[in-house]
PDB file of C-alpha atoms in Angstrom:
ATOM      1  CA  UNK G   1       8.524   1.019   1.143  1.00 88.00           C
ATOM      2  CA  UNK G   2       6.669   4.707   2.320  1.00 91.00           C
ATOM      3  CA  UNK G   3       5.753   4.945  -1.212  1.00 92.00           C
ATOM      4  CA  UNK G   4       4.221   1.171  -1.524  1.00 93.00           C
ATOM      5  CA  UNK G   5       2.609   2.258   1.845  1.00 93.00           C
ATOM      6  CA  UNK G   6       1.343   5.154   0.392  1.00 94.00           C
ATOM      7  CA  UNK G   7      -0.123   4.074  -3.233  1.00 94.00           C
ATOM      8  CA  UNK G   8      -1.471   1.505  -1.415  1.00 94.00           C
ATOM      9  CA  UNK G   9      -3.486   3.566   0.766  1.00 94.00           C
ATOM     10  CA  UNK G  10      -4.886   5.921  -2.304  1.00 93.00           C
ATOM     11  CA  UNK G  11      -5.753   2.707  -4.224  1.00 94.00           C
ATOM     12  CA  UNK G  12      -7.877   2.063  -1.389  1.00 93.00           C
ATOM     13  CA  UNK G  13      -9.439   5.087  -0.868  1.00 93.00           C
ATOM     14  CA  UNK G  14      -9.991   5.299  -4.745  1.00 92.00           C
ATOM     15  CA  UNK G  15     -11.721   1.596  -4.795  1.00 93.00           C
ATOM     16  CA  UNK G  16      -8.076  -0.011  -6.596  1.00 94.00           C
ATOM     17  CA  UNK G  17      -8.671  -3.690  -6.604  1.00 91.00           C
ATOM     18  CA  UNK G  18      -4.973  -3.915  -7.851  1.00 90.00           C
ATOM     19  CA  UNK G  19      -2.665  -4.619  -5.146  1.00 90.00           C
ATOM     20  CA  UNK G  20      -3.318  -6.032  -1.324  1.00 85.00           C
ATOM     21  CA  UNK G  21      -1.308  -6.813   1.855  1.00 84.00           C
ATOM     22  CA  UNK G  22       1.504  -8.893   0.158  1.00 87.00           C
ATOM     23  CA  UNK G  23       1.928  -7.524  -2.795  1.00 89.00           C
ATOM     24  CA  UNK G  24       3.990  -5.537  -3.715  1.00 94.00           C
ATOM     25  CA  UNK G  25       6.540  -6.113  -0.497  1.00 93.00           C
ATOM     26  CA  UNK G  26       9.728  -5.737   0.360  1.00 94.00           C
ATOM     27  CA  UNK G  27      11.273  -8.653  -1.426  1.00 96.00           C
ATOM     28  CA  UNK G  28       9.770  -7.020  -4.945  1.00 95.00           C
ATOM     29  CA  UNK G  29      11.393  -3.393  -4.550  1.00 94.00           C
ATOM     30  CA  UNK G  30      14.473  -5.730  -3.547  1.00 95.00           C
ATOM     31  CA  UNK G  31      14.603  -7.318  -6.886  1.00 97.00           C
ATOM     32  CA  UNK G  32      14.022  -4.123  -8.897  1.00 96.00           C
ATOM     33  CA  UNK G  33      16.773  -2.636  -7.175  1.00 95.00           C
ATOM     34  CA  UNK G  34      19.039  -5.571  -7.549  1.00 96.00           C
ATOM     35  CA  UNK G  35      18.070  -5.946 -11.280  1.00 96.00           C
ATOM     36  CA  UNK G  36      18.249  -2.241 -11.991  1.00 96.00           C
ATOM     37  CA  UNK G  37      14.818  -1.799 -13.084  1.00 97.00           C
ATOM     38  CA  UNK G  38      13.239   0.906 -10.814  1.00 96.00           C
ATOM     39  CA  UNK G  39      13.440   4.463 -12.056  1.00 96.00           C
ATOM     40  CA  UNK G  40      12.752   7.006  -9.156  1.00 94.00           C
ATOM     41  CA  UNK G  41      11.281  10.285  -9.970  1.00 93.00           C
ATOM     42  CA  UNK G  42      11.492  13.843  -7.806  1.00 84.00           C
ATOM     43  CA  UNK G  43      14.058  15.225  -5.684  1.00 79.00           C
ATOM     44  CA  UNK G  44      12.484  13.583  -2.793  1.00 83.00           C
ATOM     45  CA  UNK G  45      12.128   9.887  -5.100  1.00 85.00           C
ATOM     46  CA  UNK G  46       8.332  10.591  -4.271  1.00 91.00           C
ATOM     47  CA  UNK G  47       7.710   8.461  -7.420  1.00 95.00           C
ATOM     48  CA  UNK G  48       8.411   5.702  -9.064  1.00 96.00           C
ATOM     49  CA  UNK G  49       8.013   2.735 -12.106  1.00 97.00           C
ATOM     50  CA  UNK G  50       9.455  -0.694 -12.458  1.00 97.00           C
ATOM     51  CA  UNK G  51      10.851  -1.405 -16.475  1.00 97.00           C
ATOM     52  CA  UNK G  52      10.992  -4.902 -17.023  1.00 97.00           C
ATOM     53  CA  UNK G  53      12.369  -5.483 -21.029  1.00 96.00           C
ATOM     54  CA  UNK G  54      10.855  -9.069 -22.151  1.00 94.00           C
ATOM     55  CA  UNK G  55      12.313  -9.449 -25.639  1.00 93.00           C
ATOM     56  CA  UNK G  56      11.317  -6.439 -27.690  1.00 94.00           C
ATOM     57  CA  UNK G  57       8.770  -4.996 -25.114  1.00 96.00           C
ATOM     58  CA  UNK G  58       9.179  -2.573 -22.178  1.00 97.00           C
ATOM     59  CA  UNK G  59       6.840  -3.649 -19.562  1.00 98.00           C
ATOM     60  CA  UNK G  60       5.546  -1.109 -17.085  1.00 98.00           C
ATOM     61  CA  UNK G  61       5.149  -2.051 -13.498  1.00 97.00           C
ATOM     62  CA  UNK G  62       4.334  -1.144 -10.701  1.00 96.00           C
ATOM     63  CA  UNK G  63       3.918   2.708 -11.032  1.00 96.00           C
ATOM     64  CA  UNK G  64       3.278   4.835  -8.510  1.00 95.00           C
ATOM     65  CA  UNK G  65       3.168   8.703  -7.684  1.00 95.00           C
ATOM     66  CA  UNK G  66       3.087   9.942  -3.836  1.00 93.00           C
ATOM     67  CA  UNK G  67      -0.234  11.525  -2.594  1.00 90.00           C
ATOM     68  CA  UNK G  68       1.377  15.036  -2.260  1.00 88.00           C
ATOM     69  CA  UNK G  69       2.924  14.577  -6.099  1.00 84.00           C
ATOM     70  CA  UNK G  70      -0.201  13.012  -7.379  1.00 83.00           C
ATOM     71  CA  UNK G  71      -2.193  15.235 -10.107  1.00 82.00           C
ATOM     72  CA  UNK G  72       0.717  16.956 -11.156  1.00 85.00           C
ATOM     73  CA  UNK G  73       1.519  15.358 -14.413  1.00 90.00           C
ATOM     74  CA  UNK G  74       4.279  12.848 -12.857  1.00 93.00           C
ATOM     75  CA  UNK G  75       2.934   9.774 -14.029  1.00 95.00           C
ATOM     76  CA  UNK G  76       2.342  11.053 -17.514  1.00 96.00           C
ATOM     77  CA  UNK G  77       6.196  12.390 -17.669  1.00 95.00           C
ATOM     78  CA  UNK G  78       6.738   8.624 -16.759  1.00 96.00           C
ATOM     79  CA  UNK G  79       4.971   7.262 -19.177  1.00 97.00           C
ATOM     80  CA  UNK G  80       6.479   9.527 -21.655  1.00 96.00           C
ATOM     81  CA  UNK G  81       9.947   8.527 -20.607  1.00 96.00           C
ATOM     82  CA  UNK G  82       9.423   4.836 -20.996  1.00 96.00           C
ATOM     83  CA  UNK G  83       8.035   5.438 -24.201  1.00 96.00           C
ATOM     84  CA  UNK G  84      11.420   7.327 -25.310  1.00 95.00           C
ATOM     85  CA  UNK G  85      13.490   4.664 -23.346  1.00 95.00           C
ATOM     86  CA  UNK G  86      11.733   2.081 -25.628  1.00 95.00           C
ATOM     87  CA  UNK G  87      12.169   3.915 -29.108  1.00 95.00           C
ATOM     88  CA  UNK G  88      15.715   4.302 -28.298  1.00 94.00           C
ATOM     89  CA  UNK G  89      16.331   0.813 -27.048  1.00 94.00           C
ATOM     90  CA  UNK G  90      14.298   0.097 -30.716  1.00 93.00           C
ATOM     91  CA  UNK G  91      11.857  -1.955 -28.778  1.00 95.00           C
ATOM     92  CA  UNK G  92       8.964  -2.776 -30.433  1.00 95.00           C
ATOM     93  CA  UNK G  93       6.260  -1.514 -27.929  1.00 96.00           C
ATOM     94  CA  UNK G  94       5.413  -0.967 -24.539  1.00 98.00           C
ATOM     95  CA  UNK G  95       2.725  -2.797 -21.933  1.00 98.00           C
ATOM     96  CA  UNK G  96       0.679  -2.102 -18.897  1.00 98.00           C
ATOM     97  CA  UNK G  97      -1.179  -4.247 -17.009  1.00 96.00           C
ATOM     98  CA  UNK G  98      -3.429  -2.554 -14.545  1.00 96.00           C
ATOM     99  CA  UNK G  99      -6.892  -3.460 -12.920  1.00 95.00           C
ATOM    100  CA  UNK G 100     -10.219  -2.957 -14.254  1.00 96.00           C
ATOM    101  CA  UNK G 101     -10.918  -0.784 -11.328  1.00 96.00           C
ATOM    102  CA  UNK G 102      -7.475   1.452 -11.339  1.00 96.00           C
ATOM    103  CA  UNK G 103      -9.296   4.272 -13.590  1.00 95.00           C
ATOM    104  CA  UNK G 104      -6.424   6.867 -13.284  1.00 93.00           C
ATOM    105  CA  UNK G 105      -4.285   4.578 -15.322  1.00 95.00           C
ATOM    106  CA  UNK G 106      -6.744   3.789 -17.413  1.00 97.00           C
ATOM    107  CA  UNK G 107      -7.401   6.976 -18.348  1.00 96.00           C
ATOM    108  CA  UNK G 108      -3.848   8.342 -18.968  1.00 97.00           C
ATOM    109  CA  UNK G 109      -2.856   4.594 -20.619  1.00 97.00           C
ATOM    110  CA  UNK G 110      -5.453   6.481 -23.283  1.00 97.00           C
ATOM    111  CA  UNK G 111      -4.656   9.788 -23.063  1.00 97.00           C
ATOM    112  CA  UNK G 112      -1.258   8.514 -24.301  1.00 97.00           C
ATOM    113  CA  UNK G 113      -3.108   6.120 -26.756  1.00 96.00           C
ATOM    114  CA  UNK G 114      -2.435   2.792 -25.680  1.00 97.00           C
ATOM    115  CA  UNK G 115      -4.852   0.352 -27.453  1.00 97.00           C
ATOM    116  CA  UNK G 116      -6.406  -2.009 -25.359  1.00 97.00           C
ATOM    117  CA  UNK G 117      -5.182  -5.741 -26.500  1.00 96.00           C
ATOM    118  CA  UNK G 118      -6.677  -8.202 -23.674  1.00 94.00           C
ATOM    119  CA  UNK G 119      -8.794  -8.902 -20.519  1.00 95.00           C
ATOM    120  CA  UNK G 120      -7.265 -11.628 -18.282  1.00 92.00           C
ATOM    121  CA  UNK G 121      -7.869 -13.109 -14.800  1.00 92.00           C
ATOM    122  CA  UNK G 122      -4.299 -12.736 -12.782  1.00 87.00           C
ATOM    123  CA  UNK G 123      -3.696 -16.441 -11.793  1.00 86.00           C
ATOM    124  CA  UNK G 124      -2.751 -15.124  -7.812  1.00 81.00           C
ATOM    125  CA  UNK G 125      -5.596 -12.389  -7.578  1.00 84.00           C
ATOM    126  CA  UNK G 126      -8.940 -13.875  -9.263  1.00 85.00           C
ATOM    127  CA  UNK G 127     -10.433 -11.720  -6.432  1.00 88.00           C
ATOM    128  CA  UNK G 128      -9.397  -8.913  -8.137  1.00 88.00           C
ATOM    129  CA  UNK G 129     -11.433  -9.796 -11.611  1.00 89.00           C
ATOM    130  CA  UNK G 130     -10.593  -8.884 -15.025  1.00 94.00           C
ATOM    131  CA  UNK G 131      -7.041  -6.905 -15.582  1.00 94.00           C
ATOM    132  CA  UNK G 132      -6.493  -4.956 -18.851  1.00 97.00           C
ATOM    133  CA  UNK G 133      -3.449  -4.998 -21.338  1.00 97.00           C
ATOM    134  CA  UNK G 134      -2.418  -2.269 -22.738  1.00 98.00           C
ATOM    135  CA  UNK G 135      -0.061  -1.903 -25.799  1.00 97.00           C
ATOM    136  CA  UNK G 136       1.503   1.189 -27.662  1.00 97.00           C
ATOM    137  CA  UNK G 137       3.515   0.935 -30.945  1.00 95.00           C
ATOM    138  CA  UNK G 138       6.438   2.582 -30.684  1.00 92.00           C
ATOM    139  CA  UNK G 139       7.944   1.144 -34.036  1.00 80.00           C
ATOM    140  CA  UNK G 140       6.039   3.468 -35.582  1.00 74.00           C
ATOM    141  CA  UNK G 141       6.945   6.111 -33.797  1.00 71.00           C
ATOM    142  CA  UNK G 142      10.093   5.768 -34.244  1.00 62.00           C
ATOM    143  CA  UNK G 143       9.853   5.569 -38.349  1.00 58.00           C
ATOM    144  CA  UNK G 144       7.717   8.934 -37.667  1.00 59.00           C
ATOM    145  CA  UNK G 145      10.443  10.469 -36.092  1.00 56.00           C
ATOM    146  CA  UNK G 146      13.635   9.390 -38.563  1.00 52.00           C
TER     147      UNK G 146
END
């Protein structure tokens, strides 16, 4: 929960229209605990993503990197293991969903060329405005790599 504390506290002093008081919460990190999907990262777990498999994708949730971690490439290693996790799982591709306004993941879902497939509204945060879905193709990754 310091970490939730935490990334929500840089997505506000970064303008992050992504998250607010109830979400994400205590009940969440329960579930991704109880359904195995949270991967912590660092010696001192001072980062960490929620993998949610939906059929042959690997969703991406809820990442987030400590302020005393962040800019150090932790969030890209991340992103890079998911991505592995995925090809050797032979999923099909990977998503992220993140705000309009969260430019850090924006720019490293594109640095690790993720095409941009929709714009949507979330249903429980139209206050938030348009959210962007990301997709990479790791089927032909894989076929690059055999």
């Amino acid at each position: 929960m310091t970490l939730i504390v935490d990334a929500k506290e840089q997505m506000a002093r970064n303008g992050v229209q992504q998250w607010n008081d109830a979400y994400p919460n205590e009940a969440v990190v329960s579930a991704d605990i109880y359904h195995k999907s949270l991967w912590l990262y660092g010696s001192a777990n001072n980062a960490c993503v929620t993998i949610v498999r939906h059929g042959s994708q690997f969703f991406v949730k809820r990442l987030m990197v400590g302020s005393e971690q962040a800019g150090h490439g932790i969030a890209s290693q991340m992103i890079d293991d998911v991505v592995s996790q995925s090809i050797s799982s032979n999923a099909d591709g990977v998503r992220i969903l993140t705000n309009h306004t969260n430019q850090p993941m924006i720019n490293l879902v594109r640095k690790k060329h993720f095409s941009q497939i929709n714009q949507l509204v979330m249903p429980d945060r139209p206050q938030f405005g348009n959210f962007i879905d990301f997709q990479k193709d790791v089927q032909s990754m894989k076929a690059s790599t055999n």
